[in-house]
Coordinates of N, CA and C in Angstrom, one line a residue:
X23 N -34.4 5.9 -10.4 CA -33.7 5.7 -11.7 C -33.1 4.3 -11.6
X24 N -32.6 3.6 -10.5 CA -31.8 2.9 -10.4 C -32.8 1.5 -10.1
X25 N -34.2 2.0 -9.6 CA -35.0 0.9 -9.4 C -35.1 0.3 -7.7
X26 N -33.6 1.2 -7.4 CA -33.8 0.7 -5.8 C -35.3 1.0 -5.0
X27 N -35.5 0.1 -3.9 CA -36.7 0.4 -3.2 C -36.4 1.6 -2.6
X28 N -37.6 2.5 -2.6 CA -37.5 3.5 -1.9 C -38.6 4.1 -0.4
X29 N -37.9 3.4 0.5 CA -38.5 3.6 1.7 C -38.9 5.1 2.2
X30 N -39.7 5.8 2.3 CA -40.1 7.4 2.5 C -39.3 7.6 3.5
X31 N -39.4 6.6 4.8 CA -38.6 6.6 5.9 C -38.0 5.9 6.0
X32 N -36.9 6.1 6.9 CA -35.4 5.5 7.2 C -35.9 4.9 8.7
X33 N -37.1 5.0 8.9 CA -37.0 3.9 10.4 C -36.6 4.3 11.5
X34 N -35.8 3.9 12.3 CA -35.5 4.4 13.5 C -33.9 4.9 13.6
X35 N -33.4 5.0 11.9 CA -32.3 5.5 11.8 C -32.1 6.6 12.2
X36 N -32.8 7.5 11.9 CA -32.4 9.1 11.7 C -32.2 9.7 13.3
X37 N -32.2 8.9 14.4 CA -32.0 9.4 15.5 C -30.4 8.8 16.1
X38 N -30.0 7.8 15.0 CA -29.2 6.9 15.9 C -27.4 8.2 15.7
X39 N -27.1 7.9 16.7 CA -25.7 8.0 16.9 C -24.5 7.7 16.7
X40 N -23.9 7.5 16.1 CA -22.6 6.6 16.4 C -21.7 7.5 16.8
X41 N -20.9 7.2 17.8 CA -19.3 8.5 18.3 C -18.3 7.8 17.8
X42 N -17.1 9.2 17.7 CA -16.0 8.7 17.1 C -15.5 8.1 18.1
X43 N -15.8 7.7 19.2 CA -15.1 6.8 20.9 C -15.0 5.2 19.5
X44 N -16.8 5.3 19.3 CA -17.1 4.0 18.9 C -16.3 3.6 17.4
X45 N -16.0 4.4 17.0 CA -15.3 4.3 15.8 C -13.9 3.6 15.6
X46 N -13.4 4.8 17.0 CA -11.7 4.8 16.7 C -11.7 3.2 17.6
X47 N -12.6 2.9 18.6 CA -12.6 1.0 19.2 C -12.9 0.1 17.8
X48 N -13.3 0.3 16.9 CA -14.1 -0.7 15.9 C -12.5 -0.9 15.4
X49 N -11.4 0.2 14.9 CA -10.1 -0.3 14.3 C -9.4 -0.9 15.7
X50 N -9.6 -0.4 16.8 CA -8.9 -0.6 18.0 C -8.8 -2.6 17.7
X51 N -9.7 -2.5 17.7 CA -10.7 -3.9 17.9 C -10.7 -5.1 16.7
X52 N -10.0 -4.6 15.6 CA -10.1 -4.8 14.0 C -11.4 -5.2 13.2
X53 N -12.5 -4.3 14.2 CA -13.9 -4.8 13.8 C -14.1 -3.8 12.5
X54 N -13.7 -4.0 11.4 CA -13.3 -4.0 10.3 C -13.8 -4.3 9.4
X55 N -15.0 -4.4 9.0 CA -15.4 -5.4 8.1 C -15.6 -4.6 7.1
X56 N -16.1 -3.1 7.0 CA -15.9 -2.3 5.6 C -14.5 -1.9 5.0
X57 N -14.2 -2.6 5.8 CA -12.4 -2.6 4.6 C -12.4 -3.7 3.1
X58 N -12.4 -3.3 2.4 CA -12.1 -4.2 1.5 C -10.9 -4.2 0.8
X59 N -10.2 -5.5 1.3 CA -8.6 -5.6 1.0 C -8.0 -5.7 -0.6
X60 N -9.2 -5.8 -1.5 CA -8.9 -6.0 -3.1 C -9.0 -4.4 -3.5
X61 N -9.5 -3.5 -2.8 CA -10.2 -2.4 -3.4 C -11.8 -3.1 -4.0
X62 N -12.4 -1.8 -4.5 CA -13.8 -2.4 -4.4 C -13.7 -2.0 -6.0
X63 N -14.7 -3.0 -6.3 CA -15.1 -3.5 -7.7 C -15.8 -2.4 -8.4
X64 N -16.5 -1.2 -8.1 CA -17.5 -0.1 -8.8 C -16.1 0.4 -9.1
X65 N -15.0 0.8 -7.8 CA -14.4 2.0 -8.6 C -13.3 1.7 -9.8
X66 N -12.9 0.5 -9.9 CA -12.1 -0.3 -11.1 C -13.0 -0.5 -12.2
X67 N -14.3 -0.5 -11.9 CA -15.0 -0.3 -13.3 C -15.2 0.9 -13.9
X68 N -15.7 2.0 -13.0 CA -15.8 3.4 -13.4 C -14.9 4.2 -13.0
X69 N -13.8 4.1 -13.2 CA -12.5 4.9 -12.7 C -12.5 5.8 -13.9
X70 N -12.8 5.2 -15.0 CA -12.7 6.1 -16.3 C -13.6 7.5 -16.1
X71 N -15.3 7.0 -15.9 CA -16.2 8.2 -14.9 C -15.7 8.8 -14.6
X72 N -14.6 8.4 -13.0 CA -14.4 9.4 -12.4 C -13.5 10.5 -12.9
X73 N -12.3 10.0 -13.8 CA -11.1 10.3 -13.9 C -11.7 11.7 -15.5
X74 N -12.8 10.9 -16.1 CA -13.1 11.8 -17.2 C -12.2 12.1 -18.1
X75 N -11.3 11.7 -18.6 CA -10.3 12.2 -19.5 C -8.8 12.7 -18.9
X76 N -9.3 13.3 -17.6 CA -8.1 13.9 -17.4 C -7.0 12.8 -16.3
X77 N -5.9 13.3 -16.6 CA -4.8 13.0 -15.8 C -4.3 14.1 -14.6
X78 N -3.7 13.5 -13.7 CA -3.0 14.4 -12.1 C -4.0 15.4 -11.9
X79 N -4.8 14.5 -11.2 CA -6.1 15.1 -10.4 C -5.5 15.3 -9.1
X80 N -6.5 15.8 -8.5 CA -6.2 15.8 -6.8 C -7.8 15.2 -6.2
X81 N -7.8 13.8 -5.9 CA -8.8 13.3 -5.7 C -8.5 13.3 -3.9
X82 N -10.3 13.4 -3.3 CA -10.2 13.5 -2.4 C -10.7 11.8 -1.6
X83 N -10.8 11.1 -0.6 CA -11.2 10.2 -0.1 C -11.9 10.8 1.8
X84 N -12.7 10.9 1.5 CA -13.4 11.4 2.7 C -13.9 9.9 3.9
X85 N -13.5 10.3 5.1 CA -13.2 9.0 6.0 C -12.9 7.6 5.7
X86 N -11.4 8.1 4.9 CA -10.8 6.9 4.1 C -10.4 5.8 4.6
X87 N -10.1 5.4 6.3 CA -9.8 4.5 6.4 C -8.4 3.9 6.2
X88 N -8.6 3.1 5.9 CA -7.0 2.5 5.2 C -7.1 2.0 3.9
X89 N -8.1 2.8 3.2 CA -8.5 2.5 1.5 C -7.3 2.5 0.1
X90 N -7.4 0.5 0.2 CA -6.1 0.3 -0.7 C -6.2 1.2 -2.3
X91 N -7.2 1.8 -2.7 CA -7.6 2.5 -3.7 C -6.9 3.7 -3.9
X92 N -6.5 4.7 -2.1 CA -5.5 5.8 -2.5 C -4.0 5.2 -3.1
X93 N -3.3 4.3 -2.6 CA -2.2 3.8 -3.3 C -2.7 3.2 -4.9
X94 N -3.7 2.9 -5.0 CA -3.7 2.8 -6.7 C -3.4 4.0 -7.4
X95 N -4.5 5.0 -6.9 CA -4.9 6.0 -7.6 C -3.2 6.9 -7.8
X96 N -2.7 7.2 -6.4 CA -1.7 7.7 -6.3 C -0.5 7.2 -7.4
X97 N -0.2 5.8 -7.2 CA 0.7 5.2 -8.7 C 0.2 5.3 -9.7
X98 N -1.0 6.2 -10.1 CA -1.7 6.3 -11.6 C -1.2 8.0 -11.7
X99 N -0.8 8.2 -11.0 CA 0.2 9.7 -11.2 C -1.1 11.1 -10.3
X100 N -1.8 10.3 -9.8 CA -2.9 11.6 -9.4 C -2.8 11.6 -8.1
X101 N -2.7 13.1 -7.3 CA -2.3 14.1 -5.8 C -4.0 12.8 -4.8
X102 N -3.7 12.6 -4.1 CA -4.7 11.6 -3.2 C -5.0 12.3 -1.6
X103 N -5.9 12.6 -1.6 CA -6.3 13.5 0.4 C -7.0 12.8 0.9
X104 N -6.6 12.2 1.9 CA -8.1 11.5 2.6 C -7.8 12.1 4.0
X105 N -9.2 12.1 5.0 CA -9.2 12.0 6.3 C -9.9 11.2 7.0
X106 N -9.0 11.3 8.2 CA -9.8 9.9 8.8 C -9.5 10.3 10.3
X107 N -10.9 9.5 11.3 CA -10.1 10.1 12.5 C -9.3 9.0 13.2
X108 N -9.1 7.7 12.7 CA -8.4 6.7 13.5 C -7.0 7.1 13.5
X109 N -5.9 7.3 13.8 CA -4.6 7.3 13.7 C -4.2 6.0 13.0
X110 N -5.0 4.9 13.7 CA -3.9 3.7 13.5 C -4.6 3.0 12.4
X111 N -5.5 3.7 11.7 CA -5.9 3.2 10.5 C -5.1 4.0 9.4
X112 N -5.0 5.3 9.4 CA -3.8 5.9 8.3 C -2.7 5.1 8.8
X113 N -1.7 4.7 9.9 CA -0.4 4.5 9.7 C -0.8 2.8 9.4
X114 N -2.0 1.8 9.8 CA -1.6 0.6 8.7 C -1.9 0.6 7.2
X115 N -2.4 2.1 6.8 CA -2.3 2.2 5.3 C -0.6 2.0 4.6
X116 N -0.1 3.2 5.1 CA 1.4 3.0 5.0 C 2.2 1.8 5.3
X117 N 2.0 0.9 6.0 CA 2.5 0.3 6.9 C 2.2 -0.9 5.6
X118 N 1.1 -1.3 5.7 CA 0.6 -1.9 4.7 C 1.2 -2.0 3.1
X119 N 1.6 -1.0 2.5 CA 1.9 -0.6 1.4 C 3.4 -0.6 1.5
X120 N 3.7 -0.7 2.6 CA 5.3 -0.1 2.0 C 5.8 1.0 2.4
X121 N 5.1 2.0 2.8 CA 5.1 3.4 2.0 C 6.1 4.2 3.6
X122 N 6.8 5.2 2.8 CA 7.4 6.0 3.8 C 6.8 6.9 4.1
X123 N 6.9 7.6 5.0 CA 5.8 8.8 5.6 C 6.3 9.9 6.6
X124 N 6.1 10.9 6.5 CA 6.4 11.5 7.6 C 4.9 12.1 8.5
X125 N 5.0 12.5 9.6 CA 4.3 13.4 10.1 C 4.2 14.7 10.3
X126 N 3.0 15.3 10.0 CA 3.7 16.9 10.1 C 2.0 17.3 10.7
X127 N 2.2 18.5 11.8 CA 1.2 19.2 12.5 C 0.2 20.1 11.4
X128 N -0.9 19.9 11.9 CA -1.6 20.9 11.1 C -2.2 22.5 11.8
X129 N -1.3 23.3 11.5 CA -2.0 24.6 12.6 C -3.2 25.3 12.6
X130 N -3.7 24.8 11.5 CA -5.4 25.1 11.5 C -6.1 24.6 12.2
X131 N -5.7 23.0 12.9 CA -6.4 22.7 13.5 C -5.8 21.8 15.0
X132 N -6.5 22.2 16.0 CA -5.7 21.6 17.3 C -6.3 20.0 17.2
X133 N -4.8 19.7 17.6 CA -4.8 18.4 18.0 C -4.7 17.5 16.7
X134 N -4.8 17.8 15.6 CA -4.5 17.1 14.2 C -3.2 16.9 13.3
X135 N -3.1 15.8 13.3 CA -1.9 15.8 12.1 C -1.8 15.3 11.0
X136 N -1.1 15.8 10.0 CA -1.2 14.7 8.2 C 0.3 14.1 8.4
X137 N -0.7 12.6 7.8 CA 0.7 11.9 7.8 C 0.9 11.4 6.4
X138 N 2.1 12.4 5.5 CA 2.5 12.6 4.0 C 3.2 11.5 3.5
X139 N 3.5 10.6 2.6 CA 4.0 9.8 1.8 C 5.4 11.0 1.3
X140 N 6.3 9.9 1.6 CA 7.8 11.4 1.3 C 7.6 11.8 -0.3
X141 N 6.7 10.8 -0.8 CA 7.0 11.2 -2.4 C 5.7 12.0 -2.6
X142 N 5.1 13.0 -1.4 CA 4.3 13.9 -1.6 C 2.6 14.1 -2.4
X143 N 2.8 12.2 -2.5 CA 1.5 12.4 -3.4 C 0.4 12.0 -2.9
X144 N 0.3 11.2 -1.4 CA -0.4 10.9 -0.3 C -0.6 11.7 0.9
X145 N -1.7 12.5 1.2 CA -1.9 13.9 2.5 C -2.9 13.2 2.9
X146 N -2.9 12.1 4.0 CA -3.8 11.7 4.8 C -3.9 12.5 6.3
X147 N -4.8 13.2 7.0 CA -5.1 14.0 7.9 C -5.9 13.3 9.1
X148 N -5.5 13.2 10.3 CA -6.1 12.4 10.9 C -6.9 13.3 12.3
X149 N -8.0 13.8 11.6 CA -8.8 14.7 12.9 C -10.5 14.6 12.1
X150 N -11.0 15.2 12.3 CA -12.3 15.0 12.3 C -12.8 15.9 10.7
X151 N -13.1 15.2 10.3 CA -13.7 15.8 8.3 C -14.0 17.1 9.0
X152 N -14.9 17.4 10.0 CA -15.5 18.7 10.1 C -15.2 19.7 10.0
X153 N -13.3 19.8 10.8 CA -12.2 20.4 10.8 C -12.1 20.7 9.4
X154 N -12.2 20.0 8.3 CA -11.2 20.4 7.0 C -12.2 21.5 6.5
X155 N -11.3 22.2 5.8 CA -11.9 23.6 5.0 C -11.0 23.4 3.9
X156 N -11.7 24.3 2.6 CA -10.7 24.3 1.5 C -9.8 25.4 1.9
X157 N -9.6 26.4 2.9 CA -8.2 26.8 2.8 C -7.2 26.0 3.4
X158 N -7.6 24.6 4.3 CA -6.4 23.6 4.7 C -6.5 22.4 3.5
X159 N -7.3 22.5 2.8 CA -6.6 21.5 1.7 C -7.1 21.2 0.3
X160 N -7.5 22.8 0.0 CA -7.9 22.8 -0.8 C -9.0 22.1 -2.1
X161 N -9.3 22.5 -3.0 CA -10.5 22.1 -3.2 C -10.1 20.9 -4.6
X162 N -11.0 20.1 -4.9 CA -10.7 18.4 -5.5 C -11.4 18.2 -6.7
X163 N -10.6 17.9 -7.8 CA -11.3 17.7 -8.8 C -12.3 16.4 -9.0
X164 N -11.8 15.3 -7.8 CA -12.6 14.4 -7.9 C -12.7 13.6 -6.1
X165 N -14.0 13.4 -5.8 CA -14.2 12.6 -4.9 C -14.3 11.1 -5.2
X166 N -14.2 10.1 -4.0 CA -14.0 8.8 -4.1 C -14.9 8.7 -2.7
X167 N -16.5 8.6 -2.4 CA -17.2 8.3 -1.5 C -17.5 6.8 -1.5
X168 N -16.8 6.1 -0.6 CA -17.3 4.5 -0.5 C -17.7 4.1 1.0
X169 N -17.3 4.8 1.6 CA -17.8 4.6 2.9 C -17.9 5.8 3.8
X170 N -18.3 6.7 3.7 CA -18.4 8.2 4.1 C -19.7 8.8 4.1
X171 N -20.5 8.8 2.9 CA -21.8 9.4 3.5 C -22.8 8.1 4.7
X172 N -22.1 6.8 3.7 CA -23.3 5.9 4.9 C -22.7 5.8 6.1
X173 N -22.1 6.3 6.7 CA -21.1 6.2 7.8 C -21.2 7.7 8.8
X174 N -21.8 8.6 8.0 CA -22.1 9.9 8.9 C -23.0 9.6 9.2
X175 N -23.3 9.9 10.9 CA -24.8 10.2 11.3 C -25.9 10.9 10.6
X176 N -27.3 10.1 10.3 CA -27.9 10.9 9.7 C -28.1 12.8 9.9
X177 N -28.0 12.8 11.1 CA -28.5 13.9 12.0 C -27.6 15.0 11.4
X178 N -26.5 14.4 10.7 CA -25.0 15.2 10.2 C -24.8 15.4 8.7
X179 N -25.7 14.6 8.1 CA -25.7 14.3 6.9 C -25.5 15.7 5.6
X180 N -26.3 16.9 6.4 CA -26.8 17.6 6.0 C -25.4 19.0 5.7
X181 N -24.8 18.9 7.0 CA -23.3 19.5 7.1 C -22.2 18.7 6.6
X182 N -22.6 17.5 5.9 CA -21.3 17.0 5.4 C -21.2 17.4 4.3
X183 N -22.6 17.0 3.6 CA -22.6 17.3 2.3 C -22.2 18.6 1.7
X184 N -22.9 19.7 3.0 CA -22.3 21.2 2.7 C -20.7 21.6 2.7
X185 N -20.3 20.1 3.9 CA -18.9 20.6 3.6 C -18.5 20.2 2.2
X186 N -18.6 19.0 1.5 CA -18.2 18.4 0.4 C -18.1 18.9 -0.8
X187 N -19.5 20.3 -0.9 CA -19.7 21.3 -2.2 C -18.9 21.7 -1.8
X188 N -18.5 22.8 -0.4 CA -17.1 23.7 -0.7 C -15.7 22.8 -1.0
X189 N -15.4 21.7 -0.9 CA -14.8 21.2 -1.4 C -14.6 20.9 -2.7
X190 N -15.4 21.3 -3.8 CA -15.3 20.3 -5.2 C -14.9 21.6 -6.3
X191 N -14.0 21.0 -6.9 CA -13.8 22.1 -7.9 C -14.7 22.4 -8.8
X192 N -14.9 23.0 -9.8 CA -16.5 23.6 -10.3 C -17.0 22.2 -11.4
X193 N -15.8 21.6 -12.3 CA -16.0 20.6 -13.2 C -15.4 19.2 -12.3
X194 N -15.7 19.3 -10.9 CA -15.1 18.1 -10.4 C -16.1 16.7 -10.8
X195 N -15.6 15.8 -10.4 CA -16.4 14.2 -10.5 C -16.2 13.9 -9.2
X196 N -18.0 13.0 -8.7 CA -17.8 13.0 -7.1 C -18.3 11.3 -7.2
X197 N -18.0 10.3 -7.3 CA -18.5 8.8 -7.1 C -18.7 8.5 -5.6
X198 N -20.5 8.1 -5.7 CA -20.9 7.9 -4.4 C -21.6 6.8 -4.4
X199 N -20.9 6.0 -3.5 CA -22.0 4.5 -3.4 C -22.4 4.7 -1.8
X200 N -23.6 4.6 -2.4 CA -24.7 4.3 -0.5 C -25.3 3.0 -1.0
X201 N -25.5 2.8 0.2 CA -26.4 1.5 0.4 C -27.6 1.5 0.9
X202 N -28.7 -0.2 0.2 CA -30.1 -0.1 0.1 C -30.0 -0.9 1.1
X203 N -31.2 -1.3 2.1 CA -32.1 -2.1 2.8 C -33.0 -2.0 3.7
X204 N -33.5 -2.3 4.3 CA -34.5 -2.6 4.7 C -34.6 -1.4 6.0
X205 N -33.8 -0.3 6.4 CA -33.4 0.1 7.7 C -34.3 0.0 9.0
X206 N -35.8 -0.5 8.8 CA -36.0 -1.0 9.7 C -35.8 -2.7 10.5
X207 N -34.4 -2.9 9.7 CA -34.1 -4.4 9.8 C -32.8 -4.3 11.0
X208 N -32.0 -2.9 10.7 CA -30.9 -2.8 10.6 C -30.8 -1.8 11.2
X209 N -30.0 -1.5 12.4 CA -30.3 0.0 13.1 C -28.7 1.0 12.2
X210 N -27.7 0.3 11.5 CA -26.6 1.0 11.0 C -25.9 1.5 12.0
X211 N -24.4 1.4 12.1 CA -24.2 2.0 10.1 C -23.6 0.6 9.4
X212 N -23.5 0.6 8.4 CA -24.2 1.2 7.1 C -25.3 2.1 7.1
X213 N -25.6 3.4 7.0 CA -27.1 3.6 7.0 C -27.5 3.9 5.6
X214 N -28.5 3.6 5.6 CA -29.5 3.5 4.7 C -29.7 5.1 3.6
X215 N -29.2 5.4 2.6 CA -29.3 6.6 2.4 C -30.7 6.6 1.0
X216 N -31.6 7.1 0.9 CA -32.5 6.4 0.1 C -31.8 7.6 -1.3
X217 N -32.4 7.2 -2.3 CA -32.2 8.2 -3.7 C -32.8 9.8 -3.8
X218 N -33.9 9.5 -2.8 CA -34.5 10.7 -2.5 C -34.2 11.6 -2.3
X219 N -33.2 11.1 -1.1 CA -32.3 12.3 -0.2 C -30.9 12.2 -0.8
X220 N -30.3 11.6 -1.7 CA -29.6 12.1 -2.3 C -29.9 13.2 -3.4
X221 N -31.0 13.4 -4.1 CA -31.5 14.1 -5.1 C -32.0 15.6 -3.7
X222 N -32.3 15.2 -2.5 CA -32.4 16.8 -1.8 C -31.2 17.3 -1.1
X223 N -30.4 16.1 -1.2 CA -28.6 17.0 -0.5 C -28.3 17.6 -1.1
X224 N -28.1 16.9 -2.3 CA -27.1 17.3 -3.4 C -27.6 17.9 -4.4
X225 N -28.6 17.8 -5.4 CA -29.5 18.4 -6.4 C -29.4 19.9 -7.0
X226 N -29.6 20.9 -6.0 CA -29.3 22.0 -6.3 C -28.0 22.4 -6.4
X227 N -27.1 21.7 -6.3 CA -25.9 22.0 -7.1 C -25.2 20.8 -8.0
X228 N -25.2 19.5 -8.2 CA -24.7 18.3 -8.7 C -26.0 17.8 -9.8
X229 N -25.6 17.4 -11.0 CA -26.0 16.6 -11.8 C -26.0 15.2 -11.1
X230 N -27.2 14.4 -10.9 CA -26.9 13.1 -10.0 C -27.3 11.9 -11.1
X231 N -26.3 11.4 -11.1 CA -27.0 10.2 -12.5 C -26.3 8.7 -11.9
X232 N -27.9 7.5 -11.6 CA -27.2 6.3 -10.7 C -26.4 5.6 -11.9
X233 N -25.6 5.0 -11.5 CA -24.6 4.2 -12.5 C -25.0 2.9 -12.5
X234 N -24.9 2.5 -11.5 CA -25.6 1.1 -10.9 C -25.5 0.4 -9.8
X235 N -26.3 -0.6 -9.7 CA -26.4 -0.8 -8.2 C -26.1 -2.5 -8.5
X236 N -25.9 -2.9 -6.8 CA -25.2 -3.9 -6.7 C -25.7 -4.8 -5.7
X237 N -25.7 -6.6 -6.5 CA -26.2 -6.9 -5.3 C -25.1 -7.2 -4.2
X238 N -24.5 -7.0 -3.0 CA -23.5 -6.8 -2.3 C -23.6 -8.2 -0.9
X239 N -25.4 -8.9 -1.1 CA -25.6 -9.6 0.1 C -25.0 -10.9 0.6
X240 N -24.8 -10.9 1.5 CA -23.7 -11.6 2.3 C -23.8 -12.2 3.9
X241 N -23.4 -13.6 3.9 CA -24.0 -13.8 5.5 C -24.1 -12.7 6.4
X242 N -23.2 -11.7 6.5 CA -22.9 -11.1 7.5 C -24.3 -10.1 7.5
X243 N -24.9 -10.0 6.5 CA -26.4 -9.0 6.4 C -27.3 -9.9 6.7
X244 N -26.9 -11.6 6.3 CA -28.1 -12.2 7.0 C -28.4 -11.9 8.6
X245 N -26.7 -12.0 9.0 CA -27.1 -12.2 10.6 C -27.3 -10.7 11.1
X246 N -27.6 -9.6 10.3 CA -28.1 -8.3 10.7 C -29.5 -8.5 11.0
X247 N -29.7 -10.0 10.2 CA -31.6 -9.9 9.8 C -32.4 -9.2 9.1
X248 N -31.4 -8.6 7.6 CA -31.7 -8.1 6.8 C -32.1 -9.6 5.6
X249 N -32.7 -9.5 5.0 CA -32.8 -10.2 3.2 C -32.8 -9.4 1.9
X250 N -32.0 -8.6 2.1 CA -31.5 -7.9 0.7 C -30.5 -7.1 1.4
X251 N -29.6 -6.4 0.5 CA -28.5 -5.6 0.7 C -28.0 -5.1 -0.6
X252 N -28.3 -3.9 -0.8 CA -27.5 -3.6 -2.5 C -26.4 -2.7 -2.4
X253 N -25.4 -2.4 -2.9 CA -24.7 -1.1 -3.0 C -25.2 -0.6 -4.4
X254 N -25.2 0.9 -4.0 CA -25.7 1.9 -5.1 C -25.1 2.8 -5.5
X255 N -24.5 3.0 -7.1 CA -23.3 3.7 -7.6 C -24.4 5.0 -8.2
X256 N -23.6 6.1 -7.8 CA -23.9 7.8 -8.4 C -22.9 8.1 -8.7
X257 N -22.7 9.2 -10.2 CA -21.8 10.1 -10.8 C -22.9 11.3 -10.1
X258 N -21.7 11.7 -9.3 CA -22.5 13.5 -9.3 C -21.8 14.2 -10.2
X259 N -22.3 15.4 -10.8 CA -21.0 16.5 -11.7 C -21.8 17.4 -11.2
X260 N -20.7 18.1 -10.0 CA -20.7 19.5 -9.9 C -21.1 21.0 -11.2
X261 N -22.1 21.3 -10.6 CA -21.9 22.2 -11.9 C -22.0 23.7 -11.4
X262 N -22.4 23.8 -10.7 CA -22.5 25.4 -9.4 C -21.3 25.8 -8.4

């Protein structure tokens, strides 16, 4: 729909790995480069999409990072959840913003904790997405996916998404940008999610319509040894 190339195969992706060791070193390290410090340009265009009419949502942000977009969304009057497993990427969210916080344990799950905004409208959780269930945080009228599906192992892809339906409330809005190229250029992550397999994750339960795609290329994909690089905008609407 969107016109992106559609490679049958992902290449030598679908086996690769990445651990959260390698993760939680990339903030350790401030190798950082999917941060974007302006907030990113799709969701200031289509926030209306997302938001649909309504006001004081409970939007979720799935391995949010230190995503300047929950402090938007949150001063737009709507409840904001993200998780993440860096510690020290939730507290330079706060840190960053201003923002006061407390910590509080989560007993559902060992070894995790949310660290709250005192004005209650920020519940960032810092343990592993897999952990979350809608009885620890209930279910979201809207998702905010900008770096979360291309960032799970392919090999996981399949349990994320399943967690993400029990997550969504029945008329929720779920904005998903994955990215195009070449994946036999590029071992990821980014990885490569083609349209295809969005249409077999998600399909039998989400209306999937692309919004638009982007050209996003940048030295930093030259010296991957890539020659193209798109990001790719989806409205899913839950309807099951």
């Amino acid at each position: 729909a969107c016109g992106v190339p559609e490679g049958t195969e992902i290449g030598s992706q679908k086996d690769r790995v990445v651990t959260e060791e390698e993760w939680l070193r990339k903030w350790e390290m401030g190798n950082i480069g999917f941060h974007k410090e302006q907030g990113h340009p799709l969701l200031q265009k289509y926030l209306d999409v997302l938001l649909n009419g309504r006001s004081g949502l409970k939007i979720f942000f799935p391995l949010c990072g230190k995503a300047v977009e929950m402090k938007w969304l949150a001063d737009m009057g709507h409840s904001v959840v993200g998780v993440e497993v860096s510690e020290q990427a939730l507290k330079e969210f706060f840190a960053e913003h201003s923002l006061p916080y407390r910590e509080e344990p989560v007993p559902e799950i060992s070894g995790a904790k949310k660290l709250r905004s005192t004005s209650g409208n920020i519940s960032l959780y810092c343990c592993s997405i897999y952990d979350l269930s809608s009885s620890i945080v209930g279910k979201f009228d809207g998702v905010w996916d900008r770096g979360a599906l291309v960032a799970v192992n392919p090999c996981d892809r399949q349990r994320y998404v399943s967690l993400m339906i029990t997550l969504m409330e029945k008329n929720s809005s779920y904005l998903l940008v994955t990215v195009s190229y070449d994946p036999n250029k590029h071992k990821g992550p980014p990885f490569y999610v083609p349209e295809s397999e969005i249409k077999s994750l998600f399909g039998n339960r989400c209306e999937i319509k692309c919004l638009q795609k982007l050209n996003d290329f940048s030295e930093k994909h030259r010296q991957w040894g890539l020659d193209y690089f798109l990001e790719v905008l989806y409205i899913l609407k839950f309807v099951a």
